Amino acid sequence: MQDCEIVTHRVEFSVQSFTMSILTKLRCITLDVTGTLIAYKGELGDYYCMAAKAAGQQCPDYKRVHEGFKLAYTEMAKKHPCFGFAEKIPNILWWKTCVRNSFVQAGYEYDDETFEKIFRRIYATFGSSAPYSIFPDAIPFLRWLRERGVTVGLVSNAEYRYQDVILPALGLNQGSEWDFGVFSGLEGVEKPDPRLYEIALKKAGNVAPEEVLHIGDSLRKDYLPARSVGMHALLLDRFKTADAVDWRKSGATVLPDLIATKEWLTSENMKCSDL
């Protein structure tokens, strides 16, 4: 009976070693944030409408505000990238200009006092966890990685409030769910610039890029720049986007969620040109 138990333990150890061999090739896994770990909750117009109503104004048209925001944000990101990092523009001023231009582009103009009330509410809302929801597989996946000695990094085109306020409020804490963050508003570099991923490699302890896997939801911003610096990469298709067809055609590994990613990392039948 004792010999049988020893054999059983040896078999179990052998199988575990084999099935975990994919994960053990990796010292670090980095992840995108929005669309990968968290998602926006509701529509942009919901929050702009609530802010306008709180200031005694009528609710602006959702579609016009949404389109106005896209135009204003694109313009601000082009003129003052990384939330004004190089010019040392205060974060609140960058967003105030962007929000005002969003309303103007949508056909709404307010006097300074009214706009200040509206903006303060919008800025506070988007600096909290209120507009975001966390995917249920995010925290278990991150903790699972760290329990196995894998360094976890976040790589995001986001400003400082993600790191300091928003992620902790959602239960994504540095030290328990992730080890280091690379946020464009704090680094002065943004996706798809490969330098953001080079910064991640340094923060991970100067690990070799072939020992790092990046997980994101954009071929242009996540997969291609990560691969360009020698990292492995895969994409999540949480929302069944039509773009996923082209992602697969390009050779990218595409998975539906982090549960499938965990299975992929520990599968003895995994086949991927990346690893």
PDB file of C-alpha atoms in Angstrom:
ATOM      1  CA  MET A   1       0.000   0.000   0.000  1.00  0.00           C
ATOM      2  CA  GLN A   2       2.846   2.365   0.862  1.00  0.00           C
ATOM      3  CA  ASP A   3       4.614   1.670  -2.473  1.00  0.00           C
ATOM      4  CA  CYS A   4       1.351   2.413  -4.301  1.00  0.00           C
ATOM      5  CA  GLU A   5       1.044   5.765  -2.525  1.00  0.00           C
ATOM      6  CA  ILE A   6       4.637   6.678  -3.460  1.00  0.00           C
ATOM      7  CA  VAL A   7       3.991   5.831  -7.109  1.00  0.00           C
ATOM      8  CA  THR A   8       0.757   7.858  -7.052  1.00  0.00           C
ATOM      9  CA  HIS A   9       2.562  10.866  -5.606  1.00  0.00           C
ATOM     10  CA  ARG A  10       5.286  10.584  -8.232  1.00  0.00           C
ATOM     11  CA  VAL A  11       2.702  10.460 -11.016  1.00  0.00           C
ATOM     12  CA  GLU A  12       0.864  13.458  -9.604  1.00  0.00           C
ATOM     13  CA  PHE A  13       4.114  15.417  -9.352  1.00  0.00           C
ATOM     14  CA  SER A  14       5.088  14.477 -12.896  1.00  0.00           C
ATOM     15  CA  VAL A  15       1.739  15.556 -14.325  1.00  0.00           C
ATOM     16  CA  GLN A  16       1.776  18.836 -12.385  1.00  0.00           C
ATOM     17  CA  SER A  17       5.316  19.611 -13.551  1.00  0.00           C
ATOM     18  CA  PHE A  18       4.350  18.936 -17.144  1.00  0.00           C
ATOM     19  CA  THR A  19       1.077  20.844 -17.173  1.00  0.00           C
ATOM     20  CA  MET A  20       2.656  23.829 -15.447  1.00  0.00           C
ATOM     21  CA  SER A  21       5.642  23.923 -17.797  1.00  0.00           C
ATOM     22  CA  ILE A  22       4.089  26.701 -19.902  1.00  0.00           C
ATOM     23  CA  LEU A  23       3.570  28.998 -16.944  1.00  0.00           C
ATOM     24  CA  THR A  24       6.988  28.253 -15.504  1.00  0.00           C
ATOM     25  CA  LYS A  25       8.624  29.617 -18.653  1.00  0.00           C
ATOM     26  CA  LEU A  26       7.317  33.029 -17.597  1.00  0.00           C
ATOM     27  CA  ARG A  27       8.728  35.226 -14.852  1.00  0.00           C
ATOM     28  CA  CYS A  28       6.318  38.102 -15.437  1.00  0.00           C
ATOM     29  CA  ILE A  29       2.876  38.680 -16.917  1.00  0.00           C
ATOM     30  CA  THR A  30       1.692  42.195 -17.727  1.00  0.00           C
ATOM     31  CA  LEU A  31      -1.888  43.156 -18.416  1.00  0.00           C
ATOM     32  CA  ASP A  32      -3.800  46.016 -19.947  1.00  0.00           C
ATOM     33  CA  VAL A  33      -6.411  47.463 -17.583  1.00  0.00           C
ATOM     34  CA  THR A  34      -9.561  48.808 -19.275  1.00  0.00           C
ATOM     35  CA  GLY A  35     -11.214  46.099 -21.347  1.00  0.00           C
ATOM     36  CA  THR A  36      -8.983  43.435 -19.807  1.00  0.00           C
ATOM     37  CA  LEU A  37      -9.432  43.741 -16.036  1.00  0.00           C
ATOM     38  CA  ILE A  38     -12.157  46.371 -15.760  1.00  0.00           C
ATOM     39  CA  ALA A  39     -14.854  47.874 -17.999  1.00  0.00           C
ATOM     40  CA  TYR A  40     -16.850  51.065 -18.159  1.00  0.00           C
ATOM     41  CA  LYS A  41     -20.251  50.772 -16.522  1.00  0.00           C
ATOM     42  CA  GLY A  42     -23.103  52.465 -18.350  1.00  0.00           C
ATOM     43  CA  GLU A  43     -22.681  55.201 -20.945  1.00  0.00           C
ATOM     44  CA  LEU A  44     -20.644  58.387 -20.821  1.00  0.00           C
ATOM     45  CA  GLY A  45     -23.866  60.346 -21.336  1.00  0.00           C
ATOM     46  CA  ASP A  46     -25.298  58.936 -18.084  1.00  0.00           C
ATOM     47  CA  TYR A  47     -22.633  60.674 -16.018  1.00  0.00           C
ATOM     48  CA  TYR A  48     -22.656  63.910 -18.007  1.00  0.00           C
ATOM     49  CA  CYS A  49     -26.462  64.007 -17.725  1.00  0.00           C
ATOM     50  CA  MET A  50     -26.382  63.493 -13.944  1.00  0.00           C
ATOM     51  CA  ALA A  51     -23.767  66.224 -13.593  1.00  0.00           C
ATOM     52  CA  ALA A  52     -25.790  68.685 -15.691  1.00  0.00           C
ATOM     53  CA  LYS A  53     -28.994  67.943 -13.778  1.00  0.00           C
ATOM     54  CA  ALA A  54     -27.219  68.428 -10.446  1.00  0.00           C
ATOM     55  CA  ALA A  55     -26.259  71.900 -11.675  1.00  0.00           C
ATOM     56  CA  GLY A  56     -29.883  72.658 -12.567  1.00  0.00           C
ATOM     57  CA  GLN A  57     -29.470  72.110 -16.307  1.00  0.00           C
ATOM     58  CA  GLN A  58     -31.352  69.933 -18.751  1.00  0.00           C
ATOM     59  CA  CYS A  59     -29.894  66.548 -19.616  1.00  0.00           C
ATOM     60  CA  PRO A  60     -27.747  66.886 -22.762  1.00  0.00           C
ATOM     61  CA  ASP A  61     -28.261  64.534 -25.695  1.00  0.00           C
ATOM     62  CA  TYR A  62     -26.348  61.303 -24.989  1.00  0.00           C
ATOM     63  CA  LYS A  63     -25.199  60.639 -28.544  1.00  0.00           C
ATOM     64  CA  ARG A  64     -24.048  64.203 -29.158  1.00  0.00           C
ATOM     65  CA  VAL A  65     -22.118  64.284 -25.885  1.00  0.00           C
ATOM     66  CA  HIS A  66     -20.489  60.944 -26.619  1.00  0.00           C
ATOM     67  CA  GLU A  67     -19.386  62.055 -30.082  1.00  0.00           C
ATOM     68  CA  GLY A  68     -18.293  65.408 -28.677  1.00  0.00           C
ATOM     69  CA  PHE A  69     -16.160  63.681 -26.072  1.00  0.00           C
ATOM     70  CA  LYS A  70     -14.450  61.477 -28.653  1.00  0.00           C
ATOM     71  CA  LEU A  71     -13.520  64.542 -30.706  1.00  0.00           C
ATOM     72  CA  ALA A  72     -12.373  66.562 -27.694  1.00  0.00           C
ATOM     73  CA  TYR A  73     -10.363  63.697 -26.180  1.00  0.00           C
ATOM     74  CA  THR A  74      -8.645  62.916 -29.490  1.00  0.00           C
ATOM     75  CA  GLU A  75      -7.715  66.563 -29.904  1.00  0.00           C
ATOM     76  CA  MET A  76      -6.372  66.887 -26.351  1.00  0.00           C
ATOM     77  CA  ALA A  77      -4.406  63.629 -26.607  1.00  0.00           C
ATOM     78  CA  LYS A  78      -2.809  64.875 -29.811  1.00  0.00           C
ATOM     79  CA  LYS A  79      -1.973  68.363 -28.558  1.00  0.00           C
ATOM     80  CA  HIS A  80      -1.047  67.380 -25.004  1.00  0.00           C
ATOM     81  CA  PRO A  81      -0.275  63.621 -24.944  1.00  0.00           C
ATOM     82  CA  CYS A  82      -0.054  61.545 -21.788  1.00  0.00           C
ATOM     83  CA  PHE A  83      -2.439  63.925 -20.020  1.00  0.00           C
ATOM     84  CA  GLY A  84      -0.061  66.844 -20.462  1.00  0.00           C
ATOM     85  CA  PHE A  85       2.934  65.048 -18.930  1.00  0.00           C
ATOM     86  CA  ALA A  86       5.676  66.854 -20.896  1.00  0.00           C
ATOM     87  CA  GLU A  87       4.170  70.291 -20.271  1.00  0.00           C
ATOM     88  CA  LYS A  88       3.413  69.491 -16.620  1.00  0.00           C
ATOM     89  CA  ILE A  89      -0.238  70.410 -17.107  1.00  0.00           C
ATOM     90  CA  PRO A  90      -2.162  69.689 -13.882  1.00  0.00           C
ATOM     91  CA  ASN A  91      -4.381  66.651 -14.335  1.00  0.00           C
ATOM     92  CA  ILE A  92      -7.517  68.523 -13.333  1.00  0.00           C
ATOM     93  CA  LEU A  93      -6.818  71.294 -15.849  1.00  0.00           C
ATOM     94  CA  TRP A  94      -6.238  68.776 -18.675  1.00  0.00           C
ATOM     95  CA  TRP A  95      -9.587  67.167 -17.961  1.00  0.00           C
ATOM     96  CA  LYS A  96     -11.366  70.481 -17.463  1.00  0.00           C
ATOM     97  CA  THR A  97     -10.337  71.573 -20.961  1.00  0.00           C
ATOM     98  CA  CYS A  98     -11.337  68.209 -22.388  1.00  0.00           C
ATOM     99  CA  VAL A  99     -14.770  68.169 -20.714  1.00  0.00           C
ATOM    100  CA  ARG A 100     -15.544  71.778 -21.693  1.00  0.00           C
ATOM    101  CA  ASN A 101     -14.606  71.021 -25.301  1.00  0.00           C
ATOM    102  CA  SER A 102     -16.751  67.889 -25.188  1.00  0.00           C
ATOM    103  CA  PHE A 103     -19.808  69.975 -24.385  1.00  0.00           C
ATOM    104  CA  VAL A 104     -18.890  72.619 -26.960  1.00  0.00           C
ATOM    105  CA  GLN A 105     -18.428  69.980 -29.662  1.00  0.00           C
ATOM    106  CA  ALA A 106     -21.855  68.614 -28.708  1.00  0.00           C
ATOM    107  CA  GLY A 107     -23.422  72.071 -28.974  1.00  0.00           C
ATOM    108  CA  TYR A 108     -23.671  72.950 -25.282  1.00  0.00           C
ATOM    109  CA  GLU A 109     -22.041  75.979 -23.679  1.00  0.00           C
ATOM    110  CA  TYR A 110     -22.370  77.014 -20.048  1.00  0.00           C
ATOM    111  CA  ASP A 111     -21.275  80.048 -18.096  1.00  0.00           C
ATOM    112  CA  ASP A 112     -18.183  79.570 -15.966  1.00  0.00           C
ATOM    113  CA  GLU A 113     -20.029  79.083 -12.685  1.00  0.00           C
ATOM    114  CA  THR A 114     -22.401  76.479 -14.110  1.00  0.00           C
ATOM    115  CA  PHE A 115     -19.655  74.642 -15.943  1.00  0.00           C
ATOM    116  CA  GLU A 116     -17.525  74.527 -12.789  1.00  0.00           C
ATOM    117  CA  LYS A 117     -20.344  72.751 -10.942  1.00  0.00           C
ATOM    118  CA  ILE A 118     -20.840  70.293 -13.793  1.00  0.00           C
ATOM    119  CA  PHE A 119     -17.147  69.627 -14.231  1.00  0.00           C
ATOM    120  CA  ARG A 120     -16.432  69.093 -10.527  1.00  0.00           C
ATOM    121  CA  ARG A 121     -19.058  66.363 -10.405  1.00  0.00           C
ATOM    122  CA  ILE A 122     -17.772  64.691 -13.588  1.00  0.00           C
ATOM    123  CA  TYR A 123     -14.150  64.844 -12.427  1.00  0.00           C
ATOM    124  CA  ALA A 124     -15.006  63.386  -9.030  1.00  0.00           C
ATOM    125  CA  THR A 125     -17.126  60.634 -10.565  1.00  0.00           C
ATOM    126  CA  PHE A 126     -14.441  59.472 -12.992  1.00  0.00           C
ATOM    127  CA  GLY A 127     -11.875  59.626 -10.225  1.00  0.00           C
ATOM    128  CA  SER A 128     -13.856  57.039  -8.266  1.00  0.00           C
ATOM    129  CA  SER A 129     -14.907  53.440  -8.856  1.00  0.00           C
ATOM    130  CA  ALA A 130     -18.475  54.493  -9.786  1.00  0.00           C
ATOM    131  CA  PRO A 131     -18.171  54.341 -13.606  1.00  0.00           C
ATOM    132  CA  TYR A 132     -16.273  51.047 -13.632  1.00  0.00           C
ATOM    133  CA  SER A 133     -16.941  47.391 -13.006  1.00  0.00           C
ATOM    134  CA  ILE A 134     -14.329  44.706 -12.490  1.00  0.00           C
ATOM    135  CA  PHE A 135     -14.524  41.459 -14.419  1.00  0.00           C
ATOM    136  CA  PRO A 136     -15.197  38.607 -11.955  1.00  0.00           C
ATOM    137  CA  ASP A 137     -12.208  36.589 -13.181  1.00  0.00           C
ATOM    138  CA  ALA A 138      -9.696  39.444 -12.719  1.00  0.00           C
ATOM    139  CA  ILE A 139      -8.790  39.252  -9.020  1.00  0.00           C
ATOM    140  CA  PRO A 140      -8.697  35.417  -8.847  1.00  0.00           C
ATOM    141  CA  PHE A 141      -6.418  35.312 -11.901  1.00  0.00           C
ATOM    142  CA  LEU A 142      -4.002  37.945 -10.606  1.00  0.00           C
ATOM    143  CA  ARG A 143      -3.755  36.345  -7.176  1.00  0.00           C
ATOM    144  CA  TRP A 144      -3.278  32.918  -8.759  1.00  0.00           C
ATOM    145  CA  LEU A 145      -0.316  34.245 -10.740  1.00  0.00           C
ATOM    146  CA  ARG A 146       1.333  35.909  -7.750  1.00  0.00           C
ATOM    147  CA  GLU A 147       0.839  32.801  -5.588  1.00  0.00           C
ATOM    148  CA  ARG A 148       2.929  30.962  -8.172  1.00  0.00           C
ATOM    149  CA  GLY A 149       5.735  33.479  -8.011  1.00  0.00           C
ATOM    150  CA  VAL A 150       4.901  35.299 -11.242  1.00  0.00           C
ATOM    151  CA  THR A 151       5.473  39.044 -11.150  1.00  0.00           C
ATOM    152  CA  VAL A 152       2.329  40.899 -12.261  1.00  0.00           C
ATOM    153  CA  GLY A 153       2.471  44.294 -13.964  1.00  0.00           C
ATOM    154  CA  LEU A 154      -0.189  46.633 -15.318  1.00  0.00           C
ATOM    155  CA  VAL A 155       0.419  48.580 -18.535  1.00  0.00           C
ATOM    156  CA  SER A 156      -2.203  51.215 -19.302  1.00  0.00           C
ATOM    157  CA  ASN A 157      -2.846  54.486 -21.089  1.00  0.00           C
ATOM    158  CA  ALA A 158      -4.192  56.027 -17.913  1.00  0.00           C
ATOM    159  CA  GLU A 159      -3.498  58.873 -15.527  1.00  0.00           C
ATOM    160  CA  TYR A 160      -2.362  58.722 -11.924  1.00  0.00           C
ATOM    161  CA  ARG A 161      -5.845  58.288 -10.453  1.00  0.00           C
ATOM    162  CA  TYR A 162      -6.008  54.745 -11.840  1.00  0.00           C
ATOM    163  CA  GLN A 163      -3.036  53.755  -9.720  1.00  0.00           C
ATOM    164  CA  ASP A 164      -3.801  55.794  -6.612  1.00  0.00           C
ATOM    165  CA  VAL A 165      -7.595  55.762  -6.387  1.00  0.00           C
ATOM    166  CA  ILE A 166      -9.627  53.851  -8.969  1.00  0.00           C
ATOM    167  CA  LEU A 167      -7.929  50.449  -8.969  1.00  0.00           C
ATOM    168  CA  PRO A 168      -7.683  50.203  -5.158  1.00  0.00           C
ATOM    169  CA  ALA A 169     -11.364  51.181  -4.899  1.00  0.00           C
ATOM    170  CA  LEU A 170     -12.176  48.257  -7.194  1.00  0.00           C
ATOM    171  CA  GLY A 171     -10.155  45.837  -5.077  1.00  0.00           C
ATOM    172  CA  LEU A 172      -7.093  45.815  -7.342  1.00  0.00           C
ATOM    173  CA  ASN A 173      -4.330  46.661  -4.912  1.00  0.00           C
ATOM    174  CA  GLN A 174      -0.612  46.901  -5.458  1.00  0.00           C
ATOM    175  CA  GLY A 175       1.027  44.229  -3.355  1.00  0.00           C
ATOM    176  CA  SER A 176      -1.864  41.778  -3.360  1.00  0.00           C
ATOM    177  CA  GLU A 177      -3.152  41.769  -6.959  1.00  0.00           C
ATOM    178  CA  TRP A 178      -0.285  43.406  -8.848  1.00  0.00           C
ATOM    179  CA  ASP A 179       3.370  44.255  -8.286  1.00  0.00           C
ATOM    180  CA  PHE A 180       4.080  47.275 -10.488  1.00  0.00           C
ATOM    181  CA  GLY A 181       2.250  49.631 -12.805  1.00  0.00           C
ATOM    182  CA  VAL A 182       3.225  51.456 -15.974  1.00  0.00           C
ATOM    183  CA  PHE A 183       0.722  54.271 -16.556  1.00  0.00           C
ATOM    184  CA  SER A 184       1.140  56.665 -19.476  1.00  0.00           C
ATOM    185  CA  GLY A 185       0.201  59.717 -17.414  1.00  0.00           C
ATOM    186  CA  LEU A 186       3.050  58.965 -15.019  1.00  0.00           C
ATOM    187  CA  GLU A 187       5.646  57.824 -17.564  1.00  0.00           C
ATOM    188  CA  GLY A 188       5.141  60.327 -20.384  1.00  0.00           C
ATOM    189  CA  VAL A 189       4.882  57.517 -22.946  1.00  0.00           C
ATOM    190  CA  GLU A 190       1.699  55.890 -24.188  1.00  0.00           C
ATOM    191  CA  LYS A 191       0.609  52.882 -26.203  1.00  0.00           C
ATOM    192  CA  PRO A 192       1.311  51.854 -28.883  1.00  0.00           C
ATOM    193  CA  ASP A 193       4.813  53.231 -28.267  1.00  0.00           C
ATOM    194  CA  PRO A 194       7.003  50.166 -27.542  1.00  0.00           C
ATOM    195  CA  ARG A 195       8.921  52.217 -24.957  1.00  0.00           C
ATOM    196  CA  LEU A 196       6.059  51.723 -22.531  1.00  0.00           C
ATOM    197  CA  TYR A 197       6.706  47.975 -22.670  1.00  0.00           C
ATOM    198  CA  GLU A 198      10.445  48.512 -22.274  1.00  0.00           C
ATOM    199  CA  ILE A 199       9.682  50.437 -19.090  1.00  0.00           C
ATOM    200  CA  ALA A 200       7.611  47.461 -17.935  1.00  0.00           C
ATOM    201  CA  LEU A 201      10.564  45.119 -18.494  1.00  0.00           C
ATOM    202  CA  LYS A 202      12.765  47.367 -16.351  1.00  0.00           C
ATOM    203  CA  LYS A 203      10.176  47.629 -13.576  1.00  0.00           C
ATOM    204  CA  ALA A 204       9.829  43.850 -13.603  1.00  0.00           C
ATOM    205  CA  GLY A 205      13.501  43.625 -12.667  1.00  0.00           C
ATOM    206  CA  ASN A 206      15.104  43.772 -16.100  1.00  0.00           C
ATOM    207  CA  VAL A 207      13.706  40.365 -16.985  1.00  0.00           C
ATOM    208  CA  ALA A 208      14.328  39.019 -20.476  1.00  0.00           C
ATOM    209  CA  PRO A 209      11.401  39.857 -22.801  1.00  0.00           C
ATOM    210  CA  GLU A 210      11.024  36.179 -23.763  1.00  0.00           C
ATOM    211  CA  GLU A 211      10.141  35.512 -20.116  1.00  0.00           C
ATOM    212  CA  VAL A 212       7.228  37.962 -20.189  1.00  0.00           C
ATOM    213  CA  LEU A 213       3.684  37.608 -21.504  1.00  0.00           C
ATOM    214  CA  HIS A 214       1.441  40.618 -22.134  1.00  0.00           C
ATOM    215  CA  ILE A 215      -2.349  40.268 -22.104  1.00  0.00           C
ATOM    216  CA  GLY A 216      -4.523  42.977 -23.647  1.00  0.00           C
ATOM    217  CA  ASP A 217      -7.508  43.690 -25.866  1.00  0.00           C
ATOM    218  CA  SER A 218      -6.010  45.682 -28.744  1.00  0.00           C
ATOM    219  CA  LEU A 219      -3.879  44.385 -31.605  1.00  0.00           C
ATOM    220  CA  ARG A 220      -2.422  47.853 -32.255  1.00  0.00           C
ATOM    221  CA  LYS A 221      -1.896  48.986 -28.658  1.00  0.00           C
ATOM    222  CA  ASP A 222      -1.165  45.718 -26.871  1.00  0.00           C
ATOM    223  CA  TYR A 223      -0.183  42.788 -29.062  1.00  0.00           C
ATOM    224  CA  LEU A 224       2.025  44.380 -31.719  1.00  0.00           C
ATOM    225  CA  PRO A 225       4.114  46.703 -29.500  1.00  0.00           C
ATOM    226  CA  ALA A 226       4.638  43.954 -26.908  1.00  0.00           C
ATOM    227  CA  ARG A 227       5.807  41.545 -29.613  1.00  0.00           C
ATOM    228  CA  SER A 228       8.044  44.242 -31.116  1.00  0.00           C
ATOM    229  CA  VAL A 229      10.188  44.310 -27.953  1.00  0.00           C
ATOM    230  CA  GLY A 230      10.381  40.518 -27.790  1.00  0.00           C
ATOM    231  CA  MET A 231       7.607  39.825 -25.296  1.00  0.00           C
ATOM    232  CA  HIS A 232       4.985  37.132 -25.821  1.00  0.00           C
ATOM    233  CA  ALA A 233       1.419  38.377 -26.148  1.00  0.00           C
ATOM    234  CA  LEU A 234      -2.189  37.278 -26.373  1.00  0.00           C
ATOM    235  CA  LEU A 235      -5.489  39.098 -26.752  1.00  0.00           C
ATOM    236  CA  LEU A 236      -8.780  38.810 -24.889  1.00  0.00           C
ATOM    237  CA  ASP A 237     -12.026  39.033 -26.836  1.00  0.00           C
ATOM    238  CA  ARG A 238     -14.419  39.634 -23.942  1.00  0.00           C
ATOM    239  CA  PHE A 239     -17.049  41.379 -26.055  1.00  0.00           C
ATOM    240  CA  LYS A 240     -16.960  39.153 -29.165  1.00  0.00           C
ATOM    241  CA  THR A 241     -15.685  41.963 -31.353  1.00  0.00           C
ATOM    242  CA  ALA A 242     -15.592  41.562 -35.130  1.00  0.00           C
ATOM    243  CA  ASP A 243     -11.912  42.577 -34.998  1.00  0.00           C
ATOM    244  CA  ALA A 244     -11.064  39.246 -33.379  1.00  0.00           C
ATOM    245  CA  VAL A 245     -11.307  37.551 -36.786  1.00  0.00           C
ATOM    246  CA  ASP A 246      -8.477  39.733 -38.075  1.00  0.00           C
ATOM    247  CA  TRP A 247      -6.529  39.241 -34.834  1.00  0.00           C
ATOM    248  CA  ARG A 248      -6.522  35.488 -35.384  1.00  0.00           C
ATOM    249  CA  LYS A 249      -5.619  35.890 -39.052  1.00  0.00           C
ATOM    250  CA  SER A 250      -2.593  37.946 -37.986  1.00  0.00           C
ATOM    251  CA  GLY A 251      -1.400  34.994 -35.925  1.00  0.00           C
ATOM    252  CA  ALA A 252      -2.400  36.274 -32.494  1.00  0.00           C
ATOM    253  CA  THR A 253      -3.632  33.932 -29.790  1.00  0.00           C
ATOM    254  CA  VAL A 254      -7.153  35.102 -28.887  1.00  0.00           C
ATOM    255  CA  LEU A 255      -9.015  33.898 -25.800  1.00  0.00           C
ATOM    256  CA  PRO A 256     -12.446  34.845 -24.382  1.00  0.00           C
ATOM    257  CA  ASP A 257     -11.445  35.652 -20.791  1.00  0.00           C
ATOM    258  CA  LEU A 258      -8.938  35.101 -17.999  1.00  0.00           C
ATOM    259  CA  ILE A 259     -10.458  31.758 -17.044  1.00  0.00           C
ATOM    260  CA  ALA A 260      -9.579  30.485 -20.506  1.00  0.00           C
ATOM    261  CA  THR A 261      -6.174  32.149 -20.164  1.00  0.00           C
ATOM    262  CA  LYS A 262      -5.470  30.215 -16.970  1.00  0.00           C
ATOM    263  CA  GLU A 263      -6.406  26.980 -18.732  1.00  0.00           C
ATOM    264  CA  TRP A 264      -4.208  27.966 -21.686  1.00  0.00           C
ATOM    265  CA  LEU A 265      -1.244  28.640 -19.426  1.00  0.00           C
ATOM    266  CA  THR A 266      -1.551  25.275 -17.692  1.00  0.00           C
ATOM    267  CA  SER A 267      -2.598  23.137 -20.647  1.00  0.00           C
ATOM    268  CA  GLU A 268      -0.385  20.256 -21.704  1.00  0.00           C
ATOM    269  CA  ASN A 269      -1.817  20.547 -25.232  1.00  0.00           C
ATOM    270  CA  MET A 270      -1.189  24.259 -25.696  1.00  0.00           C
ATOM    271  CA  LYS A 271       0.089  25.167 -29.125  1.00  0.00           C
ATOM    272  CA  CYS A 272       1.214  28.682 -29.819  1.00  0.00           C
ATOM    273  CA  SER A 273       3.995  30.056 -31.978  1.00  0.00           C
ATOM    274  CA  ASP A 274       4.751  32.594 -29.247  1.00  0.00           C
ATOM    275  CA  LEU A 275       5.981  30.100 -26.649  1.00  0.00           C
TER     276      LEU A 275
END
